[in-house]
Amino acid sequence: MTEMQPGRSCLAILLAAGEGTRMKSARPKVLHEVGGRSLLGHVLTSLAQAGADAVVVVAGPERPEVAREAQAVLPGVEIALQTERLGTAHAALAARAALAKGYDDVIVTFADTPLLRPETFGALRAELAKGSAVVALGFEARDPNGYGRLVTRDGVLEAVVEHKDATPEQREITLCNAGMMALDGHQALSLLEAIGNDNAQSEFYLTDAVALARSRNLTTSALVAPESEVQGINDRIQLASAEAEFQRRKRLDVMAEGATLIAPETVFFSHDTRIGRDVLIEPHVVFGSGVSVADGAVIHAFSHLEGAAIGQGALVGPYARLRPGASLGAKAKVGNFVEIKAAEIGAGAKVNHLTYVGDATVGADANIGAGTITCNYDGFFKYRTNIGAGAFVGSNSSLVAPITIGAGAFVASGSVVTEDVAPDALAVGRGRQVAKEGWAKGFREASLARKAAAKKP
Ligand code: UD1
Ligand code: CA
C-alpha cells in the first residue's frame, strides 16, 4: 500500500476501555475474533496501514490482556490506562503525553469496529490536509436510535449531538456519528481539554470537539462511510454479522486476485489466508490461520486447513485435514480422509486415502498407500518418520517412529515397521500367511450339523 498523506505525521488513539458486558464473556470484548484476529488487532493493523506513526491504546486497568494483545499485534504500541470511564473525550485525554508532542494528524477511533478500512482513515487524514480541524465520520443508519447525530447546515457540519441530548427534530436525522474522528494535531489537545461534561450523561463527549472547533472559527467537516464498515460490536449477534461482512470481503479479494470459488458463500477464510492465481476452491472449505496456497492448486470440497503451505498445482481433499506445519510440494496429492500434521510432503508425492502423516518428511514422488499411519507418539514424546524419495508404502502399514524408510524402498502392505528400511529394500513386517485346503468347507458342514442337532426336541 502506498503511504497515505506523506509528509504528515500521525498519532492514532484507540479507545478500548470498557467491559463489554453484553458479550457475556470471560474475555474482554475487543479480544473476540473476526476472521481469526482480535477486533483490536484488526483496528491496529488498519491504523498501521493508514500510516499512523504512533498508536496509543487506551485500556481499562482491570484488563491486562488487552495491552498484551496490542503489543503482540503492533510492537511498539503505547498503552495508556483510563482508570475511570468518564466518556470518549476523557478516554482520548489518557493519551495526553502523546498529544502534547504535536503530531500533524490525530485519529481517535474505537477498538470494537474491526471492519474500518485503512482507506477510510486515510480519507479522514486527507480532510485534515485540506484544512479541517475536526472531521467526523458519519453513516446512514438503518436504525439511528442511540447514535449521535451529525447536525449539518448547507452541507457544513455544525455539531454532533448525542441521542440522549438531541431534540425531537434532531432525532429525525438519520446521518449518524460512527464515533471515530480526526483532529488537527496542533489543536487536538486544546480542544479535548476544553470539553466539559454538562450533558444528559455527565460524560466528556469527544463529539463536542465539533461544536467547540466551530466556536473557535475552525473548519469542521464530515465524511460518510457505509454502515457495514463502521458497525460496532457489542454482542455475539453483532460479532457474527461482522464476521459475515469480513468473509464477504475476503472472498471478493480472493476472487479478484484470480482464484475460482464455486460457492463463495460456503468458503471461510482467515485474516491471513493467502491464495494464489488459478487456485480452485470447491464448496465448504475452511481456512484457519496461517494458510498459503500457491498458484494452480485445487482444494476439493469439505477440507479443513490450518497453518499449512500448499505448493503449486497440489491437490487437496475432498475431506482432507491439514494441520499446522503441513507443507505440500508442487503437484503433491493429499486425498480423502487424510490428516497431515507437521510434515513435508515432497513434490509429486501421493497420500491419497485414509492416512495419518504426522511429524514426518515424505520424499518427492513417494506413494503412501491407503490406511498408512505414522505412529509418532508414545504417550510422552513425539518422534519423526523419514520416508525417502520414490518410496512405496503399502496399504495399511504402521510406521513406528522414529524410523527411516530409504529412498526407493518398498514396504509390504499391512506391515508394522519398527526398524529402518534401507534404500531400495523391501520390508515385510507382518505374520506369514498360512492356507489350509478345504478347512472352511469342513468348518461350515460341522457347524450346520451342530445347529440342526441342537434344534431337535
Ligand atoms: C459513541 C459516540 C456516538 C456514536 C457512537 C457510535 C461519543 C460521545 N459518542 O457513543 O456519537 O454514534 O459512539 O457507536 O463519542 N470508551 C472508553 N472510555 C470511556 C468511554 C468510552 O474507552 O470512558 C470507548 C469504549 O470502549 C468504546 C468507545 O469508546 O469502544 C465508544 O464508547 P461508548 O460508550 O460505546 O460510546 P457511545 O455511547 O456508543
Ligand atoms: Ca458504542
XYZ file of N, CA and C in Angstrom, residues 137-355:
657
model
N -16.832 11.043 11.178
C -17.199 10.015 10.202
C -18.667 9.642 10.438
N -19.481 9.825 9.403
C -20.907 9.536 9.537
C -21.328 8.332 8.725
N -22.538 7.865 8.983
C -23.126 6.786 8.161
C -24.637 6.941 8.217
N -25.293 6.478 7.155
C -26.757 6.491 7.128
C -27.232 5.251 7.874
N -27.850 5.463 9.036
C -28.201 4.319 9.888
C -29.577 3.772 9.523
N -29.664 2.452 9.414
C -30.975 1.815 9.240
C -31.848 2.121 10.453
N -31.220 2.053 11.635
C -31.917 2.391 12.871
C -31.042 3.371 13.659
N -31.359 4.672 13.569
C -30.488 5.691 14.185
C -30.557 5.727 15.711
N -31.501 4.991 16.295
C -31.700 5.012 17.741
C -30.402 4.802 18.511
N -30.082 5.728 19.412
C -28.923 5.530 20.281
C -27.649 6.191 19.778
N -27.587 6.461 18.489
C -26.362 7.053 17.941
C -26.360 8.578 18.084
N -25.148 9.155 18.072
C -25.035 10.593 17.941
C -25.447 10.992 16.520
N -26.015 12.217 16.354
C -26.463 12.668 15.022
C -25.533 13.779 14.515
N -25.269 13.730 13.212
C -24.478 14.795 12.597
C -25.429 15.925 12.207
N -25.260 17.053 12.845
C -26.106 18.209 12.552
C -25.373 19.054 11.518
N -25.961 19.162 10.327
C -25.314 19.914 9.246
C -26.215 21.071 8.808
N -25.600 22.097 8.310
C -26.370 23.168 7.672
C -25.676 23.521 6.365
N -26.445 23.495 5.275
C -25.894 23.736 3.936
C -24.652 22.883 3.693
N -24.733 21.634 4.100
C -23.630 20.710 3.842
C -22.431 20.884 4.769
N -22.534 21.809 5.732
C -21.410 22.031 6.649
C -21.736 21.389 8.000
N -20.773 20.661 8.560
C -21.002 20.014 9.851
C -20.949 21.057 10.961
N -22.050 21.159 11.699
C -22.104 22.171 12.766
C -21.859 21.565 14.134
N -22.371 20.362 14.354
C -22.234 19.751 15.683
C -22.557 18.266 15.576
N -22.139 17.535 16.584
C -22.627 16.159 16.754
C -23.384 16.160 18.075
N -24.617 15.695 18.019
C -25.454 15.698 19.221
C -25.777 14.259 19.604
N -25.467 13.890 20.832
C -25.755 12.539 21.301
C -27.265 12.303 21.348
N -27.678 11.084 21.107
C -29.105 10.756 21.082
C -29.810 11.277 22.344
N -29.186 11.021 23.501
C -29.847 11.377 24.765
C -29.985 12.885 24.948
N -29.177 13.655 24.223
C -29.243 15.107 24.343
C -29.998 15.755 23.183
N -30.414 14.952 22.209
C -30.976 15.514 20.967
C -32.417 15.957 21.150
N -32.776 17.009 20.423
C -34.166 17.449 20.388
C -34.956 16.480 19.497
N -36.297 16.476 19.611
C -37.096 15.601 18.734
C -36.763 15.822 17.262
N -36.542 17.077 16.842
C -36.214 17.336 15.425
C -34.860 16.727 15.079
N -33.886 16.852 15.975
C -32.558 16.283 15.711
C -32.629 14.750 15.649
N -33.546 14.174 16.416
C -33.669 12.703 16.375
C -34.228 12.217 15.047
N -34.782 13.130 14.247
C -35.251 12.753 12.902
C -34.078 12.560 11.937
N -32.914 13.071 12.304
C -31.732 12.968 11.427
C -31.282 11.509 11.365
N -31.047 11.019 10.147
C -30.594 9.618 10.014
C -29.088 9.515 9.782
N -28.433 10.657 9.499
C -26.976 10.635 9.344
C -26.353 10.603 10.741
N -25.772 9.449 11.074
C -25.311 9.218 12.453
C -23.801 9.286 12.544
N -23.335 9.448 13.788
C -21.900 9.516 14.047
C -21.358 8.099 14.242
N -20.382 7.743 13.433
C -19.784 6.405 13.567
C -18.910 6.328 14.810
N -18.449 7.476 15.297
C -17.676 7.516 16.547
C -16.262 7.991 16.350
N -15.633 7.518 15.264
C -14.228 7.877 15.065
C -14.116 9.292 14.500
N -12.997 9.911 14.774
C -12.839 11.314 14.432
C -11.378 11.588 14.095
N -11.159 12.581 13.248
C -9.789 13.023 13.010
C -9.687 14.478 13.449
N -8.588 14.813 14.108
C -8.404 16.183 14.609
C -7.042 16.712 14.182
N -7.031 18.007 13.909
C -5.765 18.675 13.639
C -4.888 18.514 14.887
N -3.731 17.902 14.713
C -2.882 17.584 15.845
C -2.393 18.781 16.633
N -2.436 19.952 16.000
C -1.962 21.149 16.716
C -3.098 21.815 17.496
N -4.324 21.356 17.274
C -5.478 21.880 18.024
C -6.038 20.832 18.982
N -5.699 19.559 18.759
C -6.417 18.464 19.415
C -6.399 18.563 20.942
N -5.219 18.761 21.510
C -5.118 18.766 22.969
C -5.946 19.908 23.565
N -5.826 21.077 22.965
C -6.563 22.234 23.477
C -8.077 22.004 23.358
N -8.520 21.432 22.237
C -9.956 21.154 22.070
C -10.433 20.134 23.102
N -9.701 19.050 23.230
C -10.136 17.975 24.140
C -10.190 18.483 25.579
N -9.218 19.318 25.939
C -9.169 19.803 27.323
C -10.300 20.790 27.624
N -10.835 21.403 26.567
C -11.907 22.378 26.779
C -13.291 21.723 26.862
N -13.364 20.436 26.571
C -14.663 19.761 26.565
C -15.149 19.534 28.005
N -16.403 19.904 28.257
C -16.992 19.695 29.586
C -17.931 18.502 29.611
N -18.598 18.326 30.750
C -19.495 17.167 30.848
C -20.911 17.582 31.242
N -21.294 18.773 30.805
C -22.632 19.273 31.116
C -23.620 18.736 30.077
N -24.030 17.480 30.234
C -24.957 16.857 29.276
C -25.752 15.764 29.972
N -26.623 15.120 29.218
C -27.568 14.151 29.801
C -26.867 12.999 30.508
N -25.640 12.678 30.096
C -24.961 11.524 30.691
C -23.806 11.946 31.620
N -23.631 13.275 31.784
C -22.500 13.812 32.568
C -21.182 13.163 32.141
N -21.027 13.012 30.809
C -19.796 12.422 30.265
C -19.035 13.477 29.479
N -17.736 13.266 29.359
C -16.930 14.121 28.485
C -17.016 13.533 27.080
N -17.743 14.218 26.201
C -18.026 13.699 24.860
C -16.950 14.142 23.867
N -16.316 13.191 23.207
C -15.404 13.507 22.108
C -16.117 14.322 21.031
N -17.393 13.979 20.845
C -18.184 14.605 19.781
C -18.325 16.117 19.959
N -18.164 16.593 21.199
C -18.268 18.034 21.439
C -17.133 18.813 20.773
N -16.101 18.108 20.331
C -14.985 18.772 19.651
C -15.478 19.526 18.411
N -16.562 19.047 17.797
C -17.047 19.677 16.571
C -17.581 21.082 16.856
N -18.549 21.178 17.770
C -19.146 22.490 18.075
C -18.090 23.443 18.637
N -17.204 22.883 19.449
C -16.144 23.690 20.053
C -15.214 24.276 18.982
N -14.848 23.448 18.009
C -13.983 23.924 16.928
C -14.680 25.044 16.160
N -15.994 24.879 15.933
C -16.728 25.923 15.199
C -16.776 27.230 15.995
N -16.912 27.101 17.317
C -16.936 28.314 18.140
C -15.589 29.030 18.094
N -14.549 28.303 17.704
C -13.225 28.926 17.563
C -12.918 29.281 16.097
N -13.970 29.251 15.267
C -13.824 29.586 13.843
C -12.905 28.645 13.084
N -12.841 27.407 13.543
C -12.063 26.401 12.813
C -13.004 25.659 11.869
N -12.432 25.057 10.843
C -13.238 24.342 9.863
C -13.540 22.929 10.356
N -14.788 22.489 10.190
C -15.162 21.114 10.543
C -15.792 20.470 9.316
N -15.680 19.187 9.213
C -16.300 18.519 8.072
C -16.677 17.094 8.435
N -17.457 16.478 7.558
C -17.905 15.102 7.796
C -17.659 14.269 6.550
N -17.328 13.020 6.759
C -17.247 12.041 5.673
C -18.287 10.978 5.954
N -18.744 10.299 4.902
C -19.774 9.277 5.097
C -19.217 7.920 4.665
N -19.372 6.932 5.525
C -18.921 5.562 5.225
C -20.143 4.645 5.195
N -20.030 3.495 4.524
C -21.152 2.549 4.571
C -21.343 2.015 6.000
N -22.570 1.760 6.366
C -22.852 1.265 7.717
C -22.108 -0.045 7.991
N -21.980 -0.868 6.943
C -21.327 -2.170 7.130
C -19.879 -2.015 7.572
N -19.272 -0.892 7.237
C -17.869 -0.704 7.589
C -17.684 -0.184 9.013
N -18.677 0.556 9.497
C -18.493 1.205 10.796
C -19.235 0.479 11.918
N -19.826 -0.674 11.590
C -20.621 -1.336 12.624
C -19.752 -1.709 13.820
N -20.225 -1.323 14.999
C -19.532 -1.653 16.243
C -20.069 -2.969 16.785
N -19.286 -3.593 17.644
C -19.678 -4.897 18.165
C -19.903 -4.817 19.661
N -21.111 -5.148 20.048
C -21.443 -5.138 21.476
C -21.895 -6.497 21.973
N -22.367 -7.363 21.072
C -22.855 -8.675 21.499
C -22.483 -9.724 20.446
N -22.821 -10.972 20.715
C -22.410 -12.067 19.830
C -23.117 -12.006 18.480
N -24.287 -11.382 18.468
C -25.034 -11.312 17.200
C -24.327 -10.329 16.261
N -23.900 -9.200 16.832
C -23.144 -8.238 16.018
C -21.777 -8.799 15.636
N -21.224 -9.637 16.502
C -19.939 -10.278 16.184
C -20.102 -11.173 14.953
N -21.189 -11.939 14.932
C -21.438 -12.824 13.783
C -21.692 -12.001 12.530
N -22.346 -10.864 12.673
C -22.627 -10.076 11.474
C -21.343 -9.426 10.945
N -20.428 -9.062 11.846
C -19.129 -8.545 11.387
C -18.323 -9.663 10.713
N -18.403 -10.855 11.255
C -17.711 -11.992 10.644
C -18.231 -12.210 9.220
N -19.543 -12.113 9.049
C -20.136 -12.315 7.726
C -19.615 -11.267 6.746
N -19.533 -10.025 7.195
C -19.047 -8.956 6.328
C -17.557 -9.156 6.015
N -16.796 -9.572 7.029
C -15.372 -9.843 6.810
C -15.204 -10.949 5.748
N -15.968 -12.028 5.882
C -15.856 -13.138 4.940
C -16.271 -12.710 3.534
N -17.325 -11.897 3.460
C -17.786 -11.419 2.152
C -16.650 -10.662 1.453
N -15.985 -9.771 2.189
C -14.880 -9.004 1.608
C -13.722 -9.890 1.193
N -13.381 -10.829 2.055
C -12.210 -11.679 1.804
C -12.449 -12.553 0.564
N -13.676 -13.057 0.428
C -13.994 -13.857 -0.765
C -13.840 -13.002 -2.023
N -14.320 -11.765 -1.976
C -14.197 -10.889 -3.145
C -12.722 -10.639 -3.459
N -11.906 -10.415 -2.413
C -10.474 -10.173 -2.618
C -9.818 -11.372 -3.285
N -10.130 -12.570 -2.763
C -9.509 -13.790 -3.276
C -9.890 -13.995 -4.749
N -11.140 -13.744 -5.076
C -11.580 -13.896 -6.473
C -10.960 -12.819 -7.355
N -10.857 -11.603 -6.805
C -10.251 -10.511 -7.584
C -8.799 -10.824 -7.919
N -8.147 -11.611 -7.065
C -6.741 -11.968 -7.287
C -6.586 -13.189 -8.195
N -7.705 -13.743 -8.683
C -7.586 -14.784 -9.699
C -7.855 -16.206 -9.238
N -8.520 -16.375 -8.119
C -8.911 -17.731 -7.705
C -10.378 -17.949 -8.037
N -10.745 -19.210 -8.294
C -12.145 -19.538 -8.547
C -12.757 -20.148 -7.291
N -13.873 -19.576 -6.851
C -14.636 -20.151 -5.735
C -15.980 -20.571 -6.322
N -16.267 -21.852 -6.297
C -17.505 -22.320 -6.933
C -18.722 -21.846 -6.144
N -18.630 -21.902 -4.826
C -19.723 -21.426 -3.967
C -19.084 -20.573 -2.874
N -18.791 -19.287 -3.212
C -18.018 -18.451 -2.290
C -18.613 -18.392 -0.886
N -19.945 -18.387 -0.814
C -20.583 -18.197 0.496
C -20.382 -19.383 1.430
N -19.793 -20.472 0.937
C -19.566 -21.640 1.792
C -18.085 -21.808 2.159
N -17.264 -20.866 1.722
C -15.821 -20.965 1.991
C -15.459 -19.905 3.026
N -14.698 -20.296 4.050
C -14.369 -19.400 5.153
C -12.864 -19.203 5.250
N -12.462 -17.940 5.267
C -11.040 -17.598 5.283
C -10.635 -17.029 6.629
N -9.319 -16.989 6.824
C -8.762 -16.320 7.977
C -8.183 -14.990 7.493
N -7.924 -14.064 8.424
C -7.427 -12.749 8.030
C -6.119 -12.853 7.243
N -5.343 -13.920 7.486
C -4.019 -14.012 6.864
C -3.942 -15.070 5.760
N -5.072 -15.581 5.284
C -5.040 -16.595 4.228
C -4.504 -15.987 2.930
N -3.566 -16.689 2.319
C -3.019 -16.202 1.046
C -3.313 -17.235 -0.042
N -3.981 -16.791 -1.094
C -4.413 -17.695 -2.157
C -3.846 -17.183 -3.478
N -3.195 -18.063 -4.228
C -2.580 -17.661 -5.488
C -3.577 -17.599 -6.636
N -3.013 -17.502 -7.833
C -3.850 -17.432 -9.044
C -4.228 -18.812 -9.523
N -5.355 -18.869 -10.203
C -5.837 -20.118 -10.780
C -5.951 -21.230 -9.750
N -6.151 -20.835 -8.526
C -6.479 -21.826 -7.487
C -7.972 -22.084 -7.612
N -8.366 -23.337 -7.484
C -9.789 -23.673 -7.480
C -10.159 -24.133 -6.076
N -11.147 -23.482 -5.506
C -11.610 -23.883 -4.172
C -13.060 -24.334 -4.299
N -13.271 -25.601 -4.038
C -14.627 -26.162 -4.125
C -15.445 -25.744 -2.904
N -16.733 -26.072 -2.889
C -17.584 -25.659 -1.764
C -17.155 -26.236 -0.409
N -17.510 -25.531 0.624
C -17.367 -25.992 2.012
C -15.922 -26.283 2.395
N -15.106 -25.270 2.284
C -13.710 -25.372 2.703
C -13.479 -24.319 3.791
N -12.747 -24.696 4.848
C -12.470 -23.776 5.957
C -10.955 -23.572 6.074
N -10.547 -22.316 6.051
C -9.137 -21.962 6.246
C -8.958 -21.375 7.637
N -8.234 -22.082 8.491
C -7.820 -21.499 9.764
C -6.650 -20.571 9.516
N -6.006 -20.088 10.568
C -4.963 -19.095 10.341
C -3.705 -19.733 9.751
N -2.928 -18.917 9.068
C -1.610 -19.319 8.593
C -1.587 -20.252 7.398
N -2.507 -20.084 6.457
C -2.501 -20.959 5.275
C -2.099 -20.162 4.038
N -1.213 -20.760 3.223
C -0.944 -20.180 1.915
C -1.148 -21.264 0.860
N -1.717 -20.881 -0.253
C -1.999 -21.817 -1.341
C -1.365 -21.240 -2.609
N -0.429 -21.986 -3.198
C 0.269 -21.476 -4.382
C -0.584 -21.647 -5.641
N -0.154 -21.015 -6.706
C -0.906 -20.981 -7.968
C -1.292 -22.384 -8.441
N -2.483 -22.467 -8.962
C -2.898 -23.680 -9.655
C -3.297 -24.846 -8.763
N -3.256 -24.676 -7.466
C -3.654 -25.776 -6.578
C -5.174 -25.913 -6.576
N -5.650 -27.098 -6.207
C -7.085 -27.340 -6.103
C -7.390 -27.804 -4.688
N -8.337 -27.129 -4.044
C -8.775 -27.559 -2.714
C -10.194 -28.103 -2.898
N -10.309 -29.420 -2.847
C -11.614 -30.038 -3.055
C -12.510 -29.847 -1.835
N -13.776 -30.161 -2.026
C -14.814 -29.860 -1.034
C -14.533 -30.451 0.345
N -15.076 -29.783 1.354
C -15.080 -30.255 2.745
C -13.682 -30.474 3.312
N -12.759 -29.622 2.971
C -11.427 -29.738 3.551
C -11.227 -28.657 4.604
N -10.370 -28.945 5.576
C -10.080 -28.008 6.667
C -8.574 -27.829 6.743
N -8.107 -26.585 6.594
C -6.667 -26.325 6.537
C -6.296 -25.285 7.591
N -5.175 -25.497 8.237
C -4.709 -24.558 9.263
C -3.185 -24.623 9.313
N -2.518 -23.496 9.254
C -1.056 -23.468 9.360
C -0.367 -24.302 8.290
N -0.940 -24.317 7.094
C -0.428 -25.209 6.045
C 0.027 -24.412 4.825
N 1.047 -24.926 4.149
C 1.522 -24.319 2.904
C 1.294 -25.314 1.775
N 0.541 -24.907 0.770
C 0.176 -25.798 -0.330
C 0.954 -25.360 -1.564
N 1.707 -26.285 -2.152
C 2.546 -25.943 -3.296
C 1.774 -25.811 -4.596
N 2.488 -25.324 -5.609
C 1.869 -25.110 -6.932
C 1.259 -26.385 -7.473
N 0.022 -26.279 -7.923
C -0.629 -27.391 -8.588
C -0.930 -28.584 -7.694
N -0.794 -28.426 -6.400
C -1.092 -29.539 -5.493
C -2.601 -29.763 -5.429
N -2.993 -30.988 -5.071
C -4.406 -31.330 -4.954
C -4.696 -31.744 -3.513
N -5.747 -31.176 -2.957
C -6.082 -31.445 -1.551
C -7.551 -31.848 -1.463
N -7.831 -32.950 -0.729
C -9.203 -33.357 -0.483
C -9.794 -34.134 -1.633
N -11.110 -34.346 -1.627
C -12.082 -33.828 -0.659
C -11.886 -34.448 0.726
N -12.406 -33.771 1.731
C -12.338 -34.241 3.113
C -10.910 -34.441 3.597
N -10.041 -33.483 3.344
C -8.683 -33.579 3.884
C -8.573 -32.654 5.085
N -7.697 -33.017 6.004
C -7.434 -32.138 7.144
C -5.950 -31.855 7.212
N -5.583 -30.598 6.983
C -4.173 -30.200 7.040
C -3.977 -29.351 8.281
N -3.120 -29.839 9.173
C -2.909 -29.165 10.460
C -1.594 -28.381 10.433
N -1.334 -27.591 11.479
C -0.145 -26.735 11.446
C 1.142 -27.483 11.106
N 1.925 -26.885 10.244
C 3.190 -27.471 9.826
C 3.070 -28.412 8.640
N 1.876 -28.563 8.094
C 1.733 -29.367 6.876
C 2.259 -28.539 5.705
N 3.104 -29.151 4.893
C 3.666 -28.428 3.761
C 3.679 -29.365 2.564
N 2.997 -28.960 1.501
C 2.861 -29.828 0.332
C 3.691 -29.259 -0.807
N 4.542 -30.084 -1.401
C 5.333 -29.649 -2.538
C 4.467 -29.524 -3.782
N 5.109 -29.062 -4.867
C 4.384 -28.888 -6.122
C 3.771 -30.217 -6.570
N 2.512 -30.142 -6.989
C 1.798 -31.301 -7.539
C 1.689 -32.464 -6.566
N 1.913 -32.244 -5.301
C 1.662 -33.307 -4.316
C 0.156 -33.525 -4.232
N -0.229 -34.701 -3.736
C -1.652 -35.024 -3.679
C -2.010 -35.578 -2.309
N -2.955 -34.951 -1.670
C -3.426 -35.419 -0.361
C -4.926 -35.636 -0.503
N -5.335 -36.870 -0.403
C -6.713 -37.193 -0.766
C -7.683 -37.249 0.400
N -8.749 -38.035 0.223
C -9.856 -38.039 1.166
C -9.516 -38.723 2.488
N -10.015 -38.140 3.556
C -9.831 -38.663 4.913
C -8.364 -38.865 5.242
N -7.569 -37.885 4.858
C -6.145 -37.892 5.181
C -5.878 -36.709 6.109
N -5.093 -36.974 7.165
C -4.687 -35.913 8.088
C -3.174 -35.776 8.016
N -2.718 -34.529 7.833
C -1.281 -34.259 7.780
C -0.958 -33.231 8.854
N 0.040 -33.497 9.672
C 0.459 -32.530 10.717
C 1.972 -32.458 10.754
N 2.535 -31.277 10.802
C 3.980 -31.062 10.914
C 4.735 -32.025 10.001
N 4.386 -32.003 8.739
C 5.019 -32.943 7.802
C 5.186 -32.285 6.450
N 6.337 -32.572 5.839
C 6.547 -32.099 4.475
C 6.255 -33.241 3.523
N 5.412 -32.976 2.574
C 5.082 -33.967 1.553
C 5.772 -33.471 0.282
N 6.709 -34.251 -0.215
C 7.537 -33.791 -1.329
C 6.759 -33.607 -2.621
N 7.414 -32.957 -3.566
C 6.782 -32.694 -4.863
C 6.334 -34.007 -5.498
N 5.123 -34.015 -5.980
C 4.613 -35.176 -6.697
C 4.288 -36.381 -5.815
N 4.498 -36.288 -4.519
C 4.176 -37.426 -3.645
C 2.665 -37.560 -3.512
N 2.224 -38.813 -3.244
C 0.777 -39.059 -3.139
C 0.441 -39.677 -1.796
N -0.523 -39.073 -1.131
C -1.058 -39.633 0.114
C -2.565 -39.604 -0.095
N -3.078 -40.632 -0.736
C -4.404 -40.471 -1.319
C -5.599 -40.823 -0.443
N -5.432 -41.775 0.470
C -6.650 -42.198 1.183
C -6.386 -42.562 2.639
N -7.261 -42.111 3.544
C -7.406 -42.670 4.889
C -6.098 -42.820 5.642
N -5.327 -41.759 5.706
C -3.970 -41.868 6.238
C -3.684 -40.763 7.240
